[in-house]
Amino acid sequence: MTYRAALNLPSTLRPNYKCDTQKHLVAVIGGLDLDTSIYLANILRIYKIPQLTYGSFAPEDAGQSQSTSFYRMVPNEAHQYTGIVELLLHFGWTWVGLLAAESGERFIQSLKPLLSQKGICLAFSETTLKTTSLAEYYDMFPHWIQIYRAIMESKAKVVVVYGGTKSMLPLRNIVALGELEYVAKTSVGKVWILMAQLDFTATTYQMNLDMQVFHGSLCFTVHSNVVQGFKSFLEAQNPFEANGNGFVKQFWAEVFLCLFPNSSTEEQASRTCTGEEKLENLPSSAFEMTMSGHSYSLYNAVFATAHALHAMFLYRTKYKSAVEGEMLELWPWQVMPLMRYNLFDIGSDM
């Protein structure tokens, strides 16, 4: 499905066919997780379409370090491996456990020798299987209980967690299900060290799960900054004025547990969405009013694309007079060099 969607990006009516010569896709921003980025890159580089990713995976994982159309908005995640080792040494933690997503094999292979060199031992190393549907979540329950037992029965007080944004979903289930079995225990009593790629993502049914167990976690984060006007922008959001953005309504209904008038869904909700709901009143586990590192990287990806297009526009208008009302025709391969060499202040105003 990802490959088909990628083929549809530069196309019109049929995948891989371009019938409209007036509009050209000049850049793609995404994806956050490794798998999506790889699938997109395999297609986009054929068409020489710049791809700006905001995930913090290692370039060798994606196999795109030599691709001229692949741009990363965040540093190589290998720097985090060194940071983990230094953090463990700082606190004198020499007996730790590793919990990684299915795609975390390279992480484990890279981190193990670094830990060994510094005299840090592994108590356990567990892998959470990837899930793709709600039905598979129920099939995963026995596996999650097994992982929780390994964590609880280990004498290691520190657990290093690696994975993408979707990895937090099974992790929260592991803890929630485990607490039902270990009901006599009042606290997990572990220190969680989370990689920057992880995020406290939650499905609708998970929003009310207890997050107390993760309080006090040590998280590596991607650099962020305060973007002028961002908080005011969020406060002004209204699902009835979303200018055709269906995502806003979908998000609104899920996070506020309401239904919109004339909704086509068969789901039941206790209340009707009015648009008077306030995002700032939501718990931080459901929605944050500050810009996360991932969001800031996405913001800068948009910024970089805008600068490249602006530079191309200035060049074209300088050497070619445009007819009034005529759109300048741009091709993605013309934008790529500007992506690589165009310099600007990250975090400055658009």
Tab-separated table of C-alpha atoms in Angstrom:
chain	number	residue	atom	x	y	z
A	1	MET	CA	0.000	0.000	0.000
A	2	THR	CA	2.866	2.382	0.790
A	3	TYR	CA	4.443	1.757	-2.614
A	4	ARG	CA	1.117	2.376	-4.360
A	5	ALA	CA	0.608	5.602	-2.394
A	6	ALA	CA	4.138	6.698	-3.312
A	7	LEU	CA	3.439	6.034	-6.988
A	8	ASN	CA	0.251	8.068	-6.744
A	9	LEU	CA	2.121	11.123	-5.430
A	10	PRO	CA	3.696	12.232	-8.731
A	11	SER	CA	0.805	10.865	-10.795
A	12	THR	CA	-2.704	11.947	-11.715
A	13	LEU	CA	-5.395	9.419	-12.686
A	14	ARG	CA	-3.192	6.327	-12.918
A	15	PRO	CA	-0.140	5.366	-10.798
A	16	ASN	CA	3.167	6.129	-12.529
A	17	TYR	CA	1.454	8.194	-15.251
A	18	LYS	CA	1.567	11.985	-15.379
A	19	CYS	CA	-1.149	13.469	-17.583
A	20	ASP	CA	-1.387	17.007	-16.171
A	21	THR	CA	1.587	19.195	-17.129
A	22	GLN	CA	0.568	22.238	-15.098
A	23	LYS	CA	1.193	20.935	-11.591
A	24	HIS	CA	4.275	19.020	-10.522
A	25	LEU	CA	5.095	17.484	-7.166
A	26	VAL	CA	8.389	19.131	-6.203
A	27	ALA	CA	9.050	17.686	-2.717
A	28	VAL	CA	7.743	15.195	-0.148
A	29	ILE	CA	8.012	15.590	3.623
A	30	GLY	CA	7.968	12.253	5.476
A	31	GLY	CA	7.965	9.797	6.924
A	32	LEU	CA	8.640	9.669	10.588
A	33	ASP	CA	9.218	5.919	10.923
A	34	LEU	CA	11.928	3.922	9.172
A	35	ASP	CA	9.761	1.576	7.098
A	36	THR	CA	7.682	4.350	5.545
A	37	SER	CA	10.806	6.367	4.742
A	38	ILE	CA	12.427	3.420	2.965
A	39	TYR	CA	9.348	2.644	0.877
A	40	LEU	CA	8.922	6.286	-0.102
A	41	ALA	CA	12.609	6.725	-0.937
A	42	ASN	CA	12.656	3.687	-3.233
A	43	ILE	CA	10.018	5.337	-5.421
A	44	LEU	CA	10.801	9.049	-5.062
A	45	ARG	CA	14.476	8.789	-5.977
A	46	ILE	CA	13.477	7.296	-9.364
A	47	TYR	CA	11.617	10.524	-10.147
A	48	LYS	CA	14.319	12.679	-8.487
A	49	ILE	CA	11.768	14.082	-6.040
A	50	PRO	CA	13.379	15.490	-2.864
A	51	GLN	CA	12.310	13.654	0.286
A	52	LEU	CA	12.766	15.371	3.652
A	53	THR	CA	12.455	12.958	6.574
A	54	TYR	CA	12.103	14.000	10.205
A	55	GLY	CA	12.774	10.602	11.794
A	56	SER	CA	16.000	10.092	13.762
A	57	PHE	CA	16.966	6.699	12.335
A	58	ALA	CA	20.480	5.858	11.202
A	59	PRO	CA	21.162	6.507	7.490
A	60	GLU	CA	22.590	2.998	7.003
A	61	ASP	CA	19.241	1.581	8.149
A	62	ALA	CA	17.451	3.314	5.323
A	63	GLY	CA	20.196	2.508	2.841
A	64	GLN	CA	19.785	6.001	1.433
A	65	SER	CA	23.023	7.649	2.517
A	66	GLN	CA	24.128	7.832	-1.143
A	67	SER	CA	20.797	9.067	-2.485
A	68	THR	CA	20.900	12.675	-3.668
A	69	SER	CA	17.159	13.098	-3.099
A	70	PHE	CA	17.112	11.946	0.540
A	71	TYR	CA	17.463	14.653	3.212
A	72	ARG	CA	17.333	14.179	6.978
A	73	MET	CA	16.135	16.950	9.270
A	74	VAL	CA	17.591	15.412	12.450
A	75	PRO	CA	21.028	14.025	13.387
A	76	ASN	CA	22.061	10.404	12.989
A	77	GLU	CA	20.544	8.373	15.834
A	78	ALA	CA	23.931	6.710	16.435
A	79	HIS	CA	24.807	9.760	18.552
A	80	GLN	CA	22.114	8.646	20.977
A	81	TYR	CA	23.910	5.337	21.543
A	82	THR	CA	26.903	7.196	22.925
A	83	GLY	CA	24.564	9.338	25.004
A	84	ILE	CA	22.923	6.263	26.530
A	85	VAL	CA	26.273	4.822	27.574
A	86	GLU	CA	27.385	8.133	29.105
A	87	LEU	CA	24.068	8.463	30.949
A	88	LEU	CA	24.345	4.958	32.417
A	89	LEU	CA	27.928	5.592	33.520
A	90	HIS	CA	26.974	8.937	35.069
A	91	PHE	CA	24.442	7.312	37.387
A	92	GLY	CA	26.475	4.153	37.933
A	93	TRP	CA	23.894	1.880	36.301
A	94	THR	CA	25.816	-1.209	35.182
A	95	TRP	CA	22.978	-3.792	35.090
A	96	VAL	CA	20.327	-2.868	32.522
A	97	GLY	CA	17.684	-4.362	30.239
A	98	LEU	CA	16.914	-3.638	26.584
A	99	LEU	CA	13.446	-3.515	25.064
A	100	ALA	CA	13.348	-2.945	21.298
A	101	ALA	CA	10.822	-2.924	18.499
A	102	GLU	CA	10.972	-5.553	15.782
A	103	SER	CA	13.069	-3.205	13.639
A	104	GLY	CA	15.562	-2.605	16.465
A	105	GLU	CA	18.047	-5.349	15.611
A	106	ARG	CA	20.696	-2.877	14.435
A	107	PHE	CA	20.195	-0.850	17.617
A	108	ILE	CA	20.842	-3.909	19.803
A	109	GLN	CA	23.830	-4.987	17.708
A	110	SER	CA	25.312	-1.484	17.888
A	111	LEU	CA	24.666	-0.857	21.582
A	112	LYS	CA	25.816	-4.205	23.011
A	113	PRO	CA	29.551	-3.738	22.252
A	114	LEU	CA	29.437	-0.138	23.505
A	115	LEU	CA	27.967	-1.322	26.809
A	116	SER	CA	30.461	-4.170	27.089
A	117	GLN	CA	33.420	-1.843	26.531
A	118	LYS	CA	32.327	0.240	29.530
A	119	GLY	CA	31.598	-2.706	31.824
A	120	ILE	CA	27.807	-2.427	31.580
A	121	CYS	CA	26.006	-5.794	31.543
A	122	LEU	CA	22.697	-6.783	29.969
A	123	ALA	CA	20.138	-8.387	32.263
A	124	PHE	CA	17.744	-9.120	29.400
A	125	SER	CA	17.029	-8.176	25.799
A	126	GLU	CA	13.428	-8.420	24.571
A	127	THR	CA	11.811	-7.619	21.227
A	128	THR	CA	8.229	-6.445	20.812
A	129	LEU	CA	6.576	-7.747	17.663
A	130	LYS	CA	5.098	-5.288	15.200
A	131	THR	CA	1.314	-5.105	15.036
A	132	THR	CA	-0.709	-3.761	12.130
A	133	SER	CA	-4.348	-4.220	13.096
A	134	LEU	CA	-6.585	-4.175	16.149
A	135	ALA	CA	-7.238	-7.915	15.783
A	136	GLU	CA	-3.512	-8.612	16.056
A	137	TYR	CA	-3.357	-6.649	19.308
A	138	TYR	CA	-5.471	-9.298	21.034
A	139	ASP	CA	-3.235	-12.049	19.654
A	140	MET	CA	-0.253	-10.226	21.143
A	141	PHE	CA	-1.499	-10.319	24.756
A	142	PRO	CA	0.416	-13.511	25.735
A	143	HIS	CA	3.616	-12.091	24.245
A	144	TRP	CA	3.206	-8.806	26.109
A	145	ILE	CA	2.621	-10.617	29.407
A	146	GLN	CA	5.803	-12.597	28.783
A	147	ILE	CA	7.785	-9.406	28.224
A	148	TYR	CA	6.317	-7.795	31.335
A	149	ARG	CA	7.328	-10.810	33.415
A	150	ALA	CA	10.885	-10.583	32.088
A	151	ILE	CA	11.010	-6.910	33.087
A	152	MET	CA	9.455	-7.409	36.523
A	153	GLU	CA	11.425	-10.510	37.469
A	154	SER	CA	14.737	-8.970	36.463
A	155	LYS	CA	16.857	-7.302	39.135
A	156	ALA	CA	17.810	-4.607	36.636
A	157	LYS	CA	16.335	-1.267	37.644
A	158	VAL	CA	16.949	0.385	34.266
A	159	VAL	CA	15.220	-0.459	30.976
A	160	VAL	CA	16.386	1.125	27.711
A	161	VAL	CA	13.527	1.274	25.185
A	162	TYR	CA	14.067	1.581	21.435
A	163	GLY	CA	11.501	1.909	18.663
A	164	GLY	CA	9.444	4.228	16.506
A	165	THR	CA	6.366	6.209	17.444
A	166	LYS	CA	4.152	3.138	17.070
A	167	SER	CA	6.281	1.242	19.589
A	168	MET	CA	4.738	3.176	22.464
A	169	LEU	CA	1.358	1.587	21.727
A	170	PRO	CA	2.387	-1.996	22.585
A	171	LEU	CA	4.620	-0.724	25.398
A	172	ARG	CA	1.667	0.929	27.108
A	173	ASN	CA	-0.333	-2.265	26.635
A	174	ILE	CA	2.501	-4.348	28.090
A	175	VAL	CA	2.533	-2.234	31.232
A	176	ALA	CA	-1.270	-2.042	31.522
A	177	LEU	CA	-1.760	-5.796	31.106
A	178	GLY	CA	1.168	-6.581	33.346
A	179	GLU	CA	-0.211	-4.463	36.157
A	180	LEU	CA	-3.407	-6.530	36.072
A	181	GLU	CA	-1.380	-9.674	36.677
A	182	TYR	CA	0.947	-8.084	39.220
A	183	VAL	CA	-1.918	-6.329	40.964
A	184	ALA	CA	-0.235	-6.662	44.350
A	185	LYS	CA	2.676	-4.533	43.203
A	186	THR	CA	2.158	-0.816	43.754
A	187	SER	CA	4.964	0.270	41.447
A	188	VAL	CA	6.963	-1.174	38.591
A	189	GLY	CA	10.040	0.375	40.170
A	190	LYS	CA	12.004	0.739	36.939
A	191	VAL	CA	13.775	3.674	35.338
A	192	TRP	CA	12.804	3.950	31.673
A	193	ILE	CA	15.301	5.426	29.205
A	194	LEU	CA	13.519	6.259	25.954
A	195	MET	CA	15.034	7.002	22.556
A	196	ALA	CA	14.172	10.223	20.740
A	197	GLN	CA	12.161	8.393	18.101
A	198	LEU	CA	9.671	7.201	20.710
A	199	ASP	CA	6.680	9.357	21.467
A	200	PHE	CA	3.807	8.962	23.904
A	201	THR	CA	1.406	8.079	21.128
A	202	ALA	CA	-1.908	6.603	22.184
A	203	THR	CA	-4.969	5.154	20.546
A	204	THR	CA	-8.389	6.319	21.706
A	205	TYR	CA	-8.851	3.426	24.113
A	206	GLN	CA	-5.386	4.010	25.605
A	207	MET	CA	-5.867	7.655	26.556
A	208	ASN	CA	-7.281	6.740	29.952
A	209	LEU	CA	-4.573	4.205	30.785
A	210	ASP	CA	-2.445	5.116	33.774
A	211	MET	CA	0.778	6.879	32.740
A	212	GLN	CA	2.169	6.987	36.278
A	213	VAL	CA	4.613	4.179	35.536
A	214	PHE	CA	6.396	6.371	32.959
A	215	HIS	CA	6.729	9.394	35.234
A	216	GLY	CA	10.396	10.085	35.849
A	217	SER	CA	11.483	8.515	32.558
A	218	LEU	CA	14.653	9.841	30.970
A	219	CYS	CA	14.000	10.693	27.330
A	220	PHE	CA	16.385	11.643	24.572
A	221	THR	CA	14.689	14.281	22.455
A	222	VAL	CA	15.132	15.929	19.098
A	223	HIS	CA	15.923	19.641	19.408
A	224	SER	CA	12.872	21.888	19.535
A	225	ASN	CA	12.185	25.571	19.948
A	226	VAL	CA	9.348	27.977	20.617
A	227	VAL	CA	7.683	28.902	17.330
A	228	GLN	CA	6.047	32.304	17.436
A	229	GLY	CA	2.280	32.092	17.073
A	230	PHE	CA	2.076	28.296	17.347
A	231	LYS	CA	0.190	28.225	20.663
A	232	SER	CA	-2.265	30.871	19.441
A	233	PHE	CA	-2.775	28.863	16.269
A	234	LEU	CA	-3.730	25.777	18.286
A	235	GLU	CA	-6.045	27.748	20.565
A	236	ALA	CA	-7.888	29.120	17.530
A	237	GLN	CA	-8.542	25.703	15.980
A	238	ASN	CA	-12.189	24.983	15.240
A	239	PRO	CA	-13.271	21.765	13.490
A	240	PHE	CA	-16.135	23.597	11.778
A	241	GLU	CA	-13.656	26.011	10.188
A	242	ALA	CA	-11.037	23.490	9.096
A	243	ASN	CA	-11.092	24.553	5.421
A	244	GLY	CA	-11.786	21.069	4.159
A	245	ASN	CA	-9.169	19.369	6.354
A	246	GLY	CA	-11.015	16.210	7.352
A	247	PHE	CA	-8.196	15.180	9.672
A	248	VAL	CA	-9.100	17.951	12.125
A	249	LYS	CA	-12.645	16.654	12.507
A	250	GLN	CA	-11.493	13.069	12.861
A	251	PHE	CA	-8.943	14.013	15.511
A	252	TRP	CA	-11.464	16.221	17.303
A	253	ALA	CA	-14.062	13.450	17.521
A	254	GLU	CA	-11.551	10.918	18.834
A	255	VAL	CA	-9.829	13.080	21.404
A	256	PHE	CA	-13.012	14.681	22.798
A	257	LEU	CA	-15.078	11.460	22.496
A	258	CYS	CA	-17.888	13.154	20.584
A	259	LEU	CA	-19.702	12.898	17.258
A	260	PHE	CA	-20.345	15.633	14.698
A	261	PRO	CA	-23.881	16.347	13.494
A	262	ASN	CA	-24.776	14.341	10.376
A	263	SER	CA	-21.804	12.055	10.991
A	264	SER	CA	-21.825	8.976	8.756
A	265	THR	CA	-20.147	6.758	11.355
A	266	GLU	CA	-22.141	4.122	13.191
A	267	GLU	CA	-20.173	4.614	16.407
A	268	GLN	CA	-21.969	5.832	19.501
A	269	ALA	CA	-20.841	8.799	21.573
A	270	SER	CA	-22.270	10.341	24.716
A	271	ARG	CA	-22.117	13.890	23.369
A	272	THR	CA	-22.150	15.967	20.202
A	273	CYS	CA	-19.090	17.915	19.057
A	274	THR	CA	-19.816	21.641	19.317
A	275	GLY	CA	-16.480	23.186	18.398
A	276	GLU	CA	-16.423	24.896	21.796
A	277	GLU	CA	-14.081	22.220	23.153
A	278	LYS	CA	-10.606	23.540	23.978
A	279	LEU	CA	-7.401	21.736	23.108
A	280	GLU	CA	-5.642	23.363	26.056
A	281	ASN	CA	-8.031	21.565	28.430
A	282	LEU	CA	-6.902	18.128	27.274
A	283	PRO	CA	-4.432	16.181	29.443
A	284	SER	CA	-0.867	16.290	28.152
A	285	SER	CA	-1.006	12.513	27.628
A	286	ALA	CA	-3.634	13.161	24.926
A	287	PHE	CA	-2.377	16.418	23.396
A	288	GLU	CA	0.456	18.865	24.057
A	289	MET	CA	0.233	22.579	23.371
A	290	THR	CA	3.989	22.902	22.913
A	291	MET	CA	5.862	21.894	19.780
A	292	SER	CA	7.590	18.542	20.144
A	293	GLY	CA	10.959	17.758	18.606
A	294	HIS	CA	9.281	15.742	15.855
A	295	SER	CA	6.898	18.595	15.061
A	296	TYR	CA	9.754	21.096	15.070
A	297	SER	CA	11.692	18.965	12.578
A	298	LEU	CA	8.581	18.842	10.399
A	299	TYR	CA	8.260	22.625	10.692
A	300	ASN	CA	11.868	23.057	9.549
A	301	ALA	CA	11.300	20.664	6.646
A	302	VAL	CA	8.489	22.923	5.431
A	303	PHE	CA	10.778	25.906	6.013
A	304	ALA	CA	13.582	24.337	3.934
A	305	THR	CA	11.188	23.544	1.090
A	306	ALA	CA	9.793	27.086	1.115
A	307	HIS	CA	13.315	28.554	0.965
A	308	ALA	CA	14.268	26.316	-1.961
A	309	LEU	CA	11.142	27.255	-3.908
A	310	HIS	CA	11.661	30.935	-3.120
A	311	ALA	CA	15.239	30.780	-4.405
A	312	MET	CA	14.054	29.075	-7.582
A	313	PHE	CA	11.335	31.691	-8.053
A	314	LEU	CA	13.849	34.549	-7.675
A	315	TYR	CA	16.189	32.913	-10.177
A	316	ARG	CA	13.426	32.383	-12.722
A	317	THR	CA	12.011	35.910	-12.441
A	318	LYS	CA	15.492	37.385	-12.782
A	319	TYR	CA	16.343	35.634	-16.038
A	320	LYS	CA	12.912	35.020	-17.538
A	321	SER	CA	10.018	37.429	-17.732
A	322	ALA	CA	6.721	35.798	-16.796
A	323	VAL	CA	3.388	36.493	-18.453
A	324	GLU	CA	0.887	37.958	-16.001
A	325	GLY	CA	-1.091	35.164	-14.352
A	326	GLU	CA	1.221	32.458	-15.695
A	327	MET	CA	2.521	29.886	-13.204
A	328	LEU	CA	6.227	29.141	-13.275
A	329	GLU	CA	6.796	25.518	-14.215
A	330	LEU	CA	9.019	23.753	-11.701
A	331	TRP	CA	10.408	20.242	-11.786
A	332	PRO	CA	11.623	18.330	-8.708
A	333	TRP	CA	15.111	17.712	-10.100
A	334	GLN	CA	15.533	21.502	-10.355
A	335	VAL	CA	14.695	21.932	-6.668
A	336	MET	CA	17.097	19.256	-5.370
A	337	PRO	CA	20.345	21.290	-5.619
A	338	LEU	CA	18.694	24.155	-3.753
A	339	MET	CA	17.672	21.778	-0.968
A	340	ARG	CA	21.279	20.760	-0.494
A	341	TYR	CA	22.984	24.142	-0.686
A	342	ASN	CA	20.372	26.668	0.407
A	343	LEU	CA	21.238	28.012	3.869
A	344	PHE	CA	18.849	29.624	6.331
A	345	ASP	CA	18.394	30.206	10.049
A	346	ILE	CA	16.531	27.226	11.555
A	347	GLY	CA	13.768	28.450	13.814
A	348	SER	CA	13.512	31.954	12.382
A	349	ASP	CA	10.133	33.236	11.268
A	350	MET	CA	8.698	32.052	7.959
